[in-house]
């Protein structure tokens, strides 16, 4: 695997939640710099060195509600 994708959402209580697409990896953090470090750590813990992806892509989504 050369890369892995994560869907990142803002958590209702604050911070961010990241879920991997196609792998059972989940992590959360209070801010984006901390999330970057935790995602890297989670990926390295999940995969053996020979199978560890060289790229991690974060797709950050944000929901906004507008009153009509």
PDB file of C-alpha atoms in Angstrom:
ATOM      1  CA  UNK A   1       0.000   0.000   0.000  1.00  0.00           C
ATOM      2  CA  UNK A   2       1.550   3.289  -1.048  1.00  0.00           C
ATOM      3  CA  UNK A   3      -0.960   5.609   0.630  1.00  0.00           C
ATOM      4  CA  UNK A   4      -3.840   5.656   3.069  1.00  0.00           C
ATOM      5  CA  UNK A   5      -6.792   8.051   3.226  1.00  0.00           C
ATOM      6  CA  UNK A   6      -8.505   9.449   6.314  1.00  0.00           C
ATOM      7  CA  UNK A   7     -11.823  11.279   6.597  1.00  0.00           C
ATOM      8  CA  UNK A   8     -11.455  14.009   9.233  1.00  0.00           C
ATOM      9  CA  UNK A   9     -14.490  15.652  10.825  1.00  0.00           C
ATOM     10  CA  UNK A  10     -14.910  18.252  13.526  1.00  0.00           C
ATOM     11  CA  UNK A  11     -16.061  16.564  16.739  1.00  0.00           C
ATOM     12  CA  UNK A  12     -19.293  17.887  18.286  1.00  0.00           C
ATOM     13  CA  UNK A  13     -17.510  18.489  21.612  1.00  0.00           C
ATOM     14  CA  UNK A  14     -14.558  20.171  19.877  1.00  0.00           C
ATOM     15  CA  UNK A  15     -11.421  18.910  18.228  1.00  0.00           C
ATOM     16  CA  UNK A  16     -11.193  16.481  15.326  1.00  0.00           C
ATOM     17  CA  UNK A  17     -11.964  12.817  14.600  1.00  0.00           C
ATOM     18  CA  UNK A  18     -10.066  10.886  11.908  1.00  0.00           C
ATOM     19  CA  UNK A  19     -11.203   7.550  10.407  1.00  0.00           C
ATOM     20  CA  UNK A  20      -9.184   5.601   7.858  1.00  0.00           C
ATOM     21  CA  UNK A  21     -10.853   4.485   4.635  1.00  0.00           C
ATOM     22  CA  UNK A  22     -10.366   0.751   4.109  1.00  0.00           C
ATOM     23  CA  UNK A  23      -8.516   0.134   7.374  1.00  0.00           C
ATOM     24  CA  UNK A  24      -9.643  -0.139  10.983  1.00  0.00           C
ATOM     25  CA  UNK A  25      -7.841   2.980  12.248  1.00  0.00           C
ATOM     26  CA  UNK A  26      -9.483   5.732  14.311  1.00  0.00           C
ATOM     27  CA  UNK A  27      -8.022   8.597  16.332  1.00  0.00           C
ATOM     28  CA  UNK A  28      -9.004  12.002  17.680  1.00  0.00           C
ATOM     29  CA  UNK A  29      -7.239  15.157  18.845  1.00  0.00           C
ATOM     30  CA  UNK A  30      -7.946  18.680  20.058  1.00  0.00           C
ATOM     31  CA  UNK A  31      -6.236  20.452  17.146  1.00  0.00           C
ATOM     32  CA  UNK A  32      -4.846  19.709  13.686  1.00  0.00           C
ATOM     33  CA  UNK A  33      -1.127  19.600  14.607  1.00  0.00           C
ATOM     34  CA  UNK A  34      -1.882  17.032  17.329  1.00  0.00           C
ATOM     35  CA  UNK A  35      -4.113  15.094  14.929  1.00  0.00           C
ATOM     36  CA  UNK A  36      -1.271  14.919  12.378  1.00  0.00           C
ATOM     37  CA  UNK A  37       1.022  13.357  14.977  1.00  0.00           C
ATOM     38  CA  UNK A  38      -1.625  10.934  16.245  1.00  0.00           C
ATOM     39  CA  UNK A  39      -2.600   9.814  12.726  1.00  0.00           C
ATOM     40  CA  UNK A  40       1.058   9.121  11.888  1.00  0.00           C
ATOM     41  CA  UNK A  41       1.470   7.162  15.118  1.00  0.00           C
ATOM     42  CA  UNK A  42      -1.739   5.170  14.527  1.00  0.00           C
ATOM     43  CA  UNK A  43      -0.681   4.251  10.986  1.00  0.00           C
ATOM     44  CA  UNK A  44       2.771   3.124  12.133  1.00  0.00           C
ATOM     45  CA  UNK A  45       1.197   1.029  14.911  1.00  0.00           C
ATOM     46  CA  UNK A  46      -1.340  -0.572  12.552  1.00  0.00           C
ATOM     47  CA  UNK A  47       1.052  -1.660   9.768  1.00  0.00           C
ATOM     48  CA  UNK A  48       4.283  -3.649   9.721  1.00  0.00           C
ATOM     49  CA  UNK A  49       7.260  -1.593   8.525  1.00  0.00           C
ATOM     50  CA  UNK A  50       7.306  -3.252   5.080  1.00  0.00           C
ATOM     51  CA  UNK A  51       3.576  -2.592   4.562  1.00  0.00           C
ATOM     52  CA  UNK A  52       3.349   0.904   6.037  1.00  0.00           C
ATOM     53  CA  UNK A  53       2.024   3.472   3.517  1.00  0.00           C
ATOM     54  CA  UNK A  54       4.454   6.191   2.496  1.00  0.00           C
ATOM     55  CA  UNK A  55       1.685   8.827   2.151  1.00  0.00           C
ATOM     56  CA  UNK A  56      -1.171   9.726   4.469  1.00  0.00           C
ATOM     57  CA  UNK A  57      -3.966  11.807   2.950  1.00  0.00           C
ATOM     58  CA  UNK A  58      -6.399  13.691   5.179  1.00  0.00           C
ATOM     59  CA  UNK A  59      -9.729  14.741   3.721  1.00  0.00           C
ATOM     60  CA  UNK A  60     -11.011  17.362   6.179  1.00  0.00           C
ATOM     61  CA  UNK A  61     -14.752  17.964   6.108  1.00  0.00           C
ATOM     62  CA  UNK A  62     -16.679  20.693   7.873  1.00  0.00           C
ATOM     63  CA  UNK A  63     -20.417  21.063   8.215  1.00  0.00           C
ATOM     64  CA  UNK A  64     -22.032  24.486   8.295  1.00  0.00           C
ATOM     65  CA  UNK A  65     -25.682  25.210   8.949  1.00  0.00           C
ATOM     66  CA  UNK A  66     -27.304  28.309   7.489  1.00  0.00           C
ATOM     67  CA  UNK A  67     -30.671  29.707   8.513  1.00  0.00           C
ATOM     68  CA  UNK A  68     -32.800  30.503   5.471  1.00  0.00           C
TER      69      UNK A  68
END
